[in-house]
Short mmCIF file of C-alpha atoms in Angstrom, two decimals:
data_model
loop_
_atom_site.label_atom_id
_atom_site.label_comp_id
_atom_site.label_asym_id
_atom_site.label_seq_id
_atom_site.Cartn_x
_atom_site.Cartn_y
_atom_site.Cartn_z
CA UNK A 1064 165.64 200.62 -27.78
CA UNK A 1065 165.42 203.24 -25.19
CA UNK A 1066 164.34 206.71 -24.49
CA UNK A 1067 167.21 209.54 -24.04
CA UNK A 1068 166.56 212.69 -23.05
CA UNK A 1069 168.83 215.76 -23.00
CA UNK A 1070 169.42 217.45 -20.21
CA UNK A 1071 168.35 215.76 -17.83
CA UNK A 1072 168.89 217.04 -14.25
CA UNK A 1073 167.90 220.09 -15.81
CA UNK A 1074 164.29 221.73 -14.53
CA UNK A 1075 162.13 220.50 -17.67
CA UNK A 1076 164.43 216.74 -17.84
CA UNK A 1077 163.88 216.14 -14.21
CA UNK A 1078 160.05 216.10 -14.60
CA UNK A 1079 160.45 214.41 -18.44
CA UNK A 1080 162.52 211.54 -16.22
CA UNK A 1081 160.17 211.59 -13.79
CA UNK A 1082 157.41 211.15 -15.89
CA UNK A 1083 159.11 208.31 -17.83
CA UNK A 1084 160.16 206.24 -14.71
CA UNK A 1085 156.02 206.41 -14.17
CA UNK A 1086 155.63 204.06 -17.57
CA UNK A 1087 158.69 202.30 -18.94
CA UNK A 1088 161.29 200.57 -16.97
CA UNK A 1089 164.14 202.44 -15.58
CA UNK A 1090 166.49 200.16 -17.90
CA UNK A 1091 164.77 201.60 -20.74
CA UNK A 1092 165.62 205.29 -19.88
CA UNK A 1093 169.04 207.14 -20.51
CA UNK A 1094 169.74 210.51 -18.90
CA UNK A 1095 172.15 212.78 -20.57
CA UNK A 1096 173.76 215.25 -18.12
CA UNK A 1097 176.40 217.37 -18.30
CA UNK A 1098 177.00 216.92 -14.34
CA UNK A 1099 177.73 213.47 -13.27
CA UNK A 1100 177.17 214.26 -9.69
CA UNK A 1101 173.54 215.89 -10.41
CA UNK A 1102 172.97 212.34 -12.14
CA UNK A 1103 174.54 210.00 -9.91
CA UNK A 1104 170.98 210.10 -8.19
CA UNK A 1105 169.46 208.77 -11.63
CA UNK A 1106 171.77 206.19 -11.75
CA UNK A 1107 170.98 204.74 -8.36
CA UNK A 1108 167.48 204.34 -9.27
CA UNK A 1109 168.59 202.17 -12.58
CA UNK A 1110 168.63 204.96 -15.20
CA UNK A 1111 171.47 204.87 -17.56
CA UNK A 1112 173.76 207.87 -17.67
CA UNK A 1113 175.73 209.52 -20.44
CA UNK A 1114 178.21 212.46 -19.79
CA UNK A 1115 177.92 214.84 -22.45
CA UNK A 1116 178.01 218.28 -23.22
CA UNK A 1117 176.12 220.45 -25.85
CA UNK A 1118 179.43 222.62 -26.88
CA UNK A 1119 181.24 219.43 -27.06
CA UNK A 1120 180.19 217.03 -30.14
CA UNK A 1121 182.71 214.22 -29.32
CA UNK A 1122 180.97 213.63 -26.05
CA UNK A 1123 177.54 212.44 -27.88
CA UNK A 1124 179.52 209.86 -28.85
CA UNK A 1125 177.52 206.83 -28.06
CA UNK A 1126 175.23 208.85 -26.65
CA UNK A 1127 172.06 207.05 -28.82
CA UNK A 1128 171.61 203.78 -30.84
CA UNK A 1129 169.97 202.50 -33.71
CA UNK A 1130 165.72 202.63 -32.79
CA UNK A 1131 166.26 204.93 -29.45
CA UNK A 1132 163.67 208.07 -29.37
CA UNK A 1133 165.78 210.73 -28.22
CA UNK A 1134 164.36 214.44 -26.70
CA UNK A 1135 166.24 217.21 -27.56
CA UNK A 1136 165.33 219.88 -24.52
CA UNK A 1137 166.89 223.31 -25.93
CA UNK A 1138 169.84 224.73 -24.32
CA UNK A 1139 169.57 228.09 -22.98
CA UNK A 1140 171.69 229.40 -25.07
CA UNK A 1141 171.10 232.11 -27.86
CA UNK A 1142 171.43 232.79 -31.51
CA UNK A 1143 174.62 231.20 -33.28
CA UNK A 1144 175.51 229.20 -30.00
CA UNK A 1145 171.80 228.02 -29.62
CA UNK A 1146 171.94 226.12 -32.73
CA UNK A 1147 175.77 224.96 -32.48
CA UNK A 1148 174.63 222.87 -29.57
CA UNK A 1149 171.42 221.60 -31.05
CA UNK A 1150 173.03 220.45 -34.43
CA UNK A 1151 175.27 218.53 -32.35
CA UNK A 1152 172.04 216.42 -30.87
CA UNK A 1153 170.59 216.54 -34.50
CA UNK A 1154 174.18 214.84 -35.99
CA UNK A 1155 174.51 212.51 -33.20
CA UNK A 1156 170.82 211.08 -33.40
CA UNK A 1157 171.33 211.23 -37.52
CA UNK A 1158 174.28 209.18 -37.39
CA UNK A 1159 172.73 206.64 -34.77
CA UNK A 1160 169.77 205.90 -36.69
CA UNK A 1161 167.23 207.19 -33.95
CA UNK A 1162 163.74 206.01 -34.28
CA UNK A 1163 162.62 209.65 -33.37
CA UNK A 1164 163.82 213.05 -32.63
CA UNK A 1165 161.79 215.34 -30.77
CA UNK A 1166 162.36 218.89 -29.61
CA UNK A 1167 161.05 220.92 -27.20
CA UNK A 1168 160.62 224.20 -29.66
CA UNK A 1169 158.31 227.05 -28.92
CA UNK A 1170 154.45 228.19 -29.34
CA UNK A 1171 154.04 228.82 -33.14
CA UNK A 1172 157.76 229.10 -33.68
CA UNK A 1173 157.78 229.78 -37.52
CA UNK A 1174 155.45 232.74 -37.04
CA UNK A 1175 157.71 234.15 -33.87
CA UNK A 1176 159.35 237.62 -34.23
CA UNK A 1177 161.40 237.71 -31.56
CA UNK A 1178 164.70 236.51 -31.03
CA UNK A 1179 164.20 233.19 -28.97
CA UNK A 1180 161.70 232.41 -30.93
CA UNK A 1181 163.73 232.68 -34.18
CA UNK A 1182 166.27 230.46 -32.33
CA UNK A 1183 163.92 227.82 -31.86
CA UNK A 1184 162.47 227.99 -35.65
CA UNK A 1185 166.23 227.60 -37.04
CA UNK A 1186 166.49 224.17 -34.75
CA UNK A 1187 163.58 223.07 -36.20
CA UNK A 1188 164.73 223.65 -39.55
CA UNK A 1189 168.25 222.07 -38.72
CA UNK A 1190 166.13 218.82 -38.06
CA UNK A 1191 164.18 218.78 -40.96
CA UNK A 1192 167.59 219.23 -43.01
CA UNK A 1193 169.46 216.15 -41.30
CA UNK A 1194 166.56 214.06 -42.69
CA UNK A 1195 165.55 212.26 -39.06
CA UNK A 1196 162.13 211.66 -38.26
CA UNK A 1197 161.10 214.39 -35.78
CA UNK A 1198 157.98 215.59 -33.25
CA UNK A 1199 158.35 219.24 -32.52
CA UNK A 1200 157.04 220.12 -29.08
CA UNK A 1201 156.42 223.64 -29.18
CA UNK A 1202 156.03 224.38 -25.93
CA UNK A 1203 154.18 227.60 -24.58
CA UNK A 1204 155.62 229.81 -21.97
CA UNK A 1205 155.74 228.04 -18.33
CA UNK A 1206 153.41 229.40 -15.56
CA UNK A 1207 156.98 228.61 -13.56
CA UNK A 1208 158.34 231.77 -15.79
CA UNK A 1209 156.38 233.70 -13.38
CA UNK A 1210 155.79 231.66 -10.02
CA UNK A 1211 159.60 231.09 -9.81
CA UNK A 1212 159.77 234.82 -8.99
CA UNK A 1213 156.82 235.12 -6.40
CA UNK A 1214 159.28 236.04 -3.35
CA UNK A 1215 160.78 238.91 -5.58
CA UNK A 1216 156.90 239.88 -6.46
CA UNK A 1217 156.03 240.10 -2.76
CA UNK A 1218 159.19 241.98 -1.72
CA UNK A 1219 158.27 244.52 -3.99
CA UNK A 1220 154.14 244.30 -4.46
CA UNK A 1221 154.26 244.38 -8.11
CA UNK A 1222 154.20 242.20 -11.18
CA UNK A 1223 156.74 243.35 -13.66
CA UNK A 1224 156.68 243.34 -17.42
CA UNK A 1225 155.96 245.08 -20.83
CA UNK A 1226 153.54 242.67 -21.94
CA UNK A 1227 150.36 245.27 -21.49
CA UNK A 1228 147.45 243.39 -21.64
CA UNK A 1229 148.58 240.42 -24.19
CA UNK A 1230 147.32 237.11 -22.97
CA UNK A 1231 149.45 234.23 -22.09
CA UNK A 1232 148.44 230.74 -22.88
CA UNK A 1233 150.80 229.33 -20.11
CA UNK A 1234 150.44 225.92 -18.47
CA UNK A 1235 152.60 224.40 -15.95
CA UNK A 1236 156.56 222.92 -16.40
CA UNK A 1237 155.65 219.50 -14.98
CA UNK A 1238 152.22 219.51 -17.83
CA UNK A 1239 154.42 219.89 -20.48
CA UNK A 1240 156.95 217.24 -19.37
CA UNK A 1241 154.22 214.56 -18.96
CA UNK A 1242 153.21 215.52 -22.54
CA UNK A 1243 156.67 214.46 -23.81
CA UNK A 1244 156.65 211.26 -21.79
CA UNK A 1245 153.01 210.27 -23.51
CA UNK A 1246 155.19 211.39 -26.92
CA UNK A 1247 158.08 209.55 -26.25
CA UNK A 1248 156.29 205.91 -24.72
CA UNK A 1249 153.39 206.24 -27.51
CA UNK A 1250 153.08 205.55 -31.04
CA UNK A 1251 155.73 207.03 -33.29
CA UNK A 1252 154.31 209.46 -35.80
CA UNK A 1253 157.06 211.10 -37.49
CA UNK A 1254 157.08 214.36 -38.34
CA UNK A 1255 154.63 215.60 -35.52
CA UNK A 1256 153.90 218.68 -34.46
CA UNK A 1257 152.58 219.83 -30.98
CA UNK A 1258 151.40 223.58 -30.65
CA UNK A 1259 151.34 222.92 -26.67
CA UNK A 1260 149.92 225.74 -24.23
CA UNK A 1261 147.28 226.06 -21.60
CA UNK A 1262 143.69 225.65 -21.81
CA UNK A 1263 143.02 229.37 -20.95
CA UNK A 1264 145.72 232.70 -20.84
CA UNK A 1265 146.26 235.31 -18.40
CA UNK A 1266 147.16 238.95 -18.55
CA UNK A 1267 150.36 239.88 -16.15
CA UNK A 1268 147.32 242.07 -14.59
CA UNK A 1269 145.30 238.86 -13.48
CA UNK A 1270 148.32 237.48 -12.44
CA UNK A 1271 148.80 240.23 -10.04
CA UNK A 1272 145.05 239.86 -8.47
CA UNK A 1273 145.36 236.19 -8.61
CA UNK A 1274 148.48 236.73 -6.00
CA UNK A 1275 146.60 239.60 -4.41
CA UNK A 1276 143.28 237.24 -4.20
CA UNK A 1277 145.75 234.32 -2.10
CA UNK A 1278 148.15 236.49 0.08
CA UNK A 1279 145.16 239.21 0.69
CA UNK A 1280 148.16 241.79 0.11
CA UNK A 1281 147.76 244.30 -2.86
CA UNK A 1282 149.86 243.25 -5.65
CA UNK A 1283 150.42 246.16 -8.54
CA UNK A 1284 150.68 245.67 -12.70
CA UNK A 1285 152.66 248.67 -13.91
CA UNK A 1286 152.58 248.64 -17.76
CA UNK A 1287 156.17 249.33 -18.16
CA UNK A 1288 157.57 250.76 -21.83
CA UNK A 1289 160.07 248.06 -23.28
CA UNK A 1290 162.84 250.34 -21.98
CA UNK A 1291 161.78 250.85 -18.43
CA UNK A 1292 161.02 247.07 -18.27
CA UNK A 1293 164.93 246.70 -19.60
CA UNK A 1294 166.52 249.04 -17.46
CA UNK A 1295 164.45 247.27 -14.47
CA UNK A 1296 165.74 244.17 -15.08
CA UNK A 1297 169.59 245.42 -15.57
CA UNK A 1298 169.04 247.13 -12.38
CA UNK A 1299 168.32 243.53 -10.70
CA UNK A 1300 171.43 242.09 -11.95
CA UNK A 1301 170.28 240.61 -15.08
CA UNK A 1302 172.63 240.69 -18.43
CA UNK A 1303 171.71 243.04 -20.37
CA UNK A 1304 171.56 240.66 -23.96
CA UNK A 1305 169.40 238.38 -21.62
CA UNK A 1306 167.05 241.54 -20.91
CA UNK A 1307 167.03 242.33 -24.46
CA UNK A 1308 165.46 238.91 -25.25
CA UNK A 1309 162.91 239.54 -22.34
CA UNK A 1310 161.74 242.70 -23.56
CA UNK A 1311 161.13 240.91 -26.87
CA UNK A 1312 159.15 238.25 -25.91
CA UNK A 1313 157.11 240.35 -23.98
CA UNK A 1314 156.10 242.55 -26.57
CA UNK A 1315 155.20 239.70 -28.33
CA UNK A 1316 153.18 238.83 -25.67
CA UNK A 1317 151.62 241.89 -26.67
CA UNK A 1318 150.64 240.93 -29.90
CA UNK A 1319 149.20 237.81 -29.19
CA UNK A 1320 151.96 235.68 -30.19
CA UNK A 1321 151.72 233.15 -26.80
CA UNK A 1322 147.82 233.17 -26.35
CA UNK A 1323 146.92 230.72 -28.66
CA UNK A 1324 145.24 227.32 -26.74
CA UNK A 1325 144.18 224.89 -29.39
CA UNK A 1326 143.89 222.46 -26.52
CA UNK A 1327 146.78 220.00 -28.07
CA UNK A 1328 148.35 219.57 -24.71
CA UNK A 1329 145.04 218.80 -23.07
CA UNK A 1330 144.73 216.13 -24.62
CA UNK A 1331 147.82 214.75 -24.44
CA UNK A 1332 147.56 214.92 -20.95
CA UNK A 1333 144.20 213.54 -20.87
CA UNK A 1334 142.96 216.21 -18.66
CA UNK A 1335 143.05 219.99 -18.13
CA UNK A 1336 146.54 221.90 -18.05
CA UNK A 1337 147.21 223.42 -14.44
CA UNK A 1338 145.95 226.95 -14.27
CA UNK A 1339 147.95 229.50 -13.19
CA UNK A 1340 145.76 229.68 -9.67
CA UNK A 1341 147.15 226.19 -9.16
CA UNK A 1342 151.12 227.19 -9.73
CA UNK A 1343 150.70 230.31 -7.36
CA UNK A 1344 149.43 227.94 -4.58
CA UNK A 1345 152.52 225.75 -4.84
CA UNK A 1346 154.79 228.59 -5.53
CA UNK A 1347 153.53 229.77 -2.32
CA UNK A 1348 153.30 227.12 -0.37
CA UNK A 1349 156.96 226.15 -1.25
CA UNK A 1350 158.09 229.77 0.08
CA UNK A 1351 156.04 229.68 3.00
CA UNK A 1352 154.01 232.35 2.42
CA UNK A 1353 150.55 232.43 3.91
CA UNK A 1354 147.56 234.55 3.35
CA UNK A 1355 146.92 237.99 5.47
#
């Protein structure tokens, strides 16, 4: 038996491997990459490796056997191409008789109306279809979704977004990582579901006086319309589809869609989630900014 996990050198399978090397064996562990080199690393510390790539089925060959627990962490890709790679996981872990199949879904992803949420509800429902016993980590938004762009929000003093003054249940990457390694090492209960999010949510306007309250530099929360929030983001280089699906999730933001905290990942974790106080500290440290 062992534990594979899907994209692996990726941000979220780094800290799932991580997480894993801090309970099982490294023998028990298998890393799929796409990127042999960004694995070879894994490898020298004992971890098996498997090539494979989402668009390519024939490369999950092998991937799993009979009894392994296999994680599923979504692809970043979107609507028909988003669940073309996923029900290439799902057929691979059918046919090798996987003990479990989880996936790293989304916060109350039946419910969702916008479009990456939608993606993540037809996974879910791919799994259910192919019959495997499943844990469905729906995942809230990172506080990483925002600290990973604190240099950009101190160039220009300002938090950007649509949201308004919807509340986001966030928690950090490396919280809900160790939640999938307590999953994946614990007792099986098939057919799990996680509604996984932070203990408390923020407002894009308390995010800017949170950064404002550790730099001492005034940090501004424009409410921007959907479209201004767009065109903002085209104007910074990002696709336009990818925009789209911004603007959407923010508005659902909006309506509450990522506040709720029913405190499942707490206790996964055994202790609180990391506020989002915590992840501007680190996100500042690590750009070596310094209160003035």
């Amino acid at each position: 038996m062992a534990i594979a996990v899907t994209g692996a050198t990726g941000k979220l399978g780094s800290l799932v491997i991580e997480a894993l090397l801090r309970r099982v064996p490294a023998g028990f562990i298998t890393a799929v990459a796409r990127d042999s080199a960004k694995a070879t690393p894994l490898a020298d510390r004992g971890v098996r490796v498997h090539i494979a790539d989402y668009d390519e089925p024939g490369t999950f060959r092998d991937a799993f056997a009979p009894g392994d627990r296999v994680l599923l962490i979504s692809s970043d890709s979107a609507g028909a191409r988003h669940t073309f790679q996923h029900t290439t996981v799902i057929g691979a872990a059918k046919a090798a008789e996987v003990e479990l199949l989880a996936y790293t879904s989304v916060l109350a992803a039946p419910a969702a109306t916008y479009s990456i949420g939608r993606d993540h509800h037809a996974t879910e429902e791919a799994v259910r279809r192919a019959g495997v016993p499943y844990a469905f980590l729906r995942n809230g938004w990172y506080n990483e979704n925002y600290t990973g762009h604190l240099d950009a929000i101190l160039e220009v003093g300002q938090v950007f977004g649509s949201a308004g003054p919807g509340r986001i249940a966030a928690a950090a990457r490396a919280d809900y990582a160790e939640a999938a390694a307590v999953i994946l090492t614990g007792p099986v209960e098939p057919d799990a579901i996680y509604e996984l999010s932070g203990d408390s949510a923020f407002t894009l306007a308390d995010l800017a006086d949170e950064i404002s309250r550790q730099t001492g530099r005034p940090i501004a929360s424009p409410h921007l319309t959907p479209a201004e929030y767009h065109a903002f983001m085209v104007g910074q280089g990002v696709d336009a589809a990818d925009a789209t699906q911004l603007v959407e999730a923010d508005s659902a933001i909006s309506r509450g869609e990522l506040a709720h905290a029913n405190g499942d990942l707490r206790r996964l974790l055994g202790r609180a989630t990391t506020p989002i106080a915590d992840s501007v500290a680190a996100a500042l440290a690590a750009i070596g900014s310094v209160a003035r």
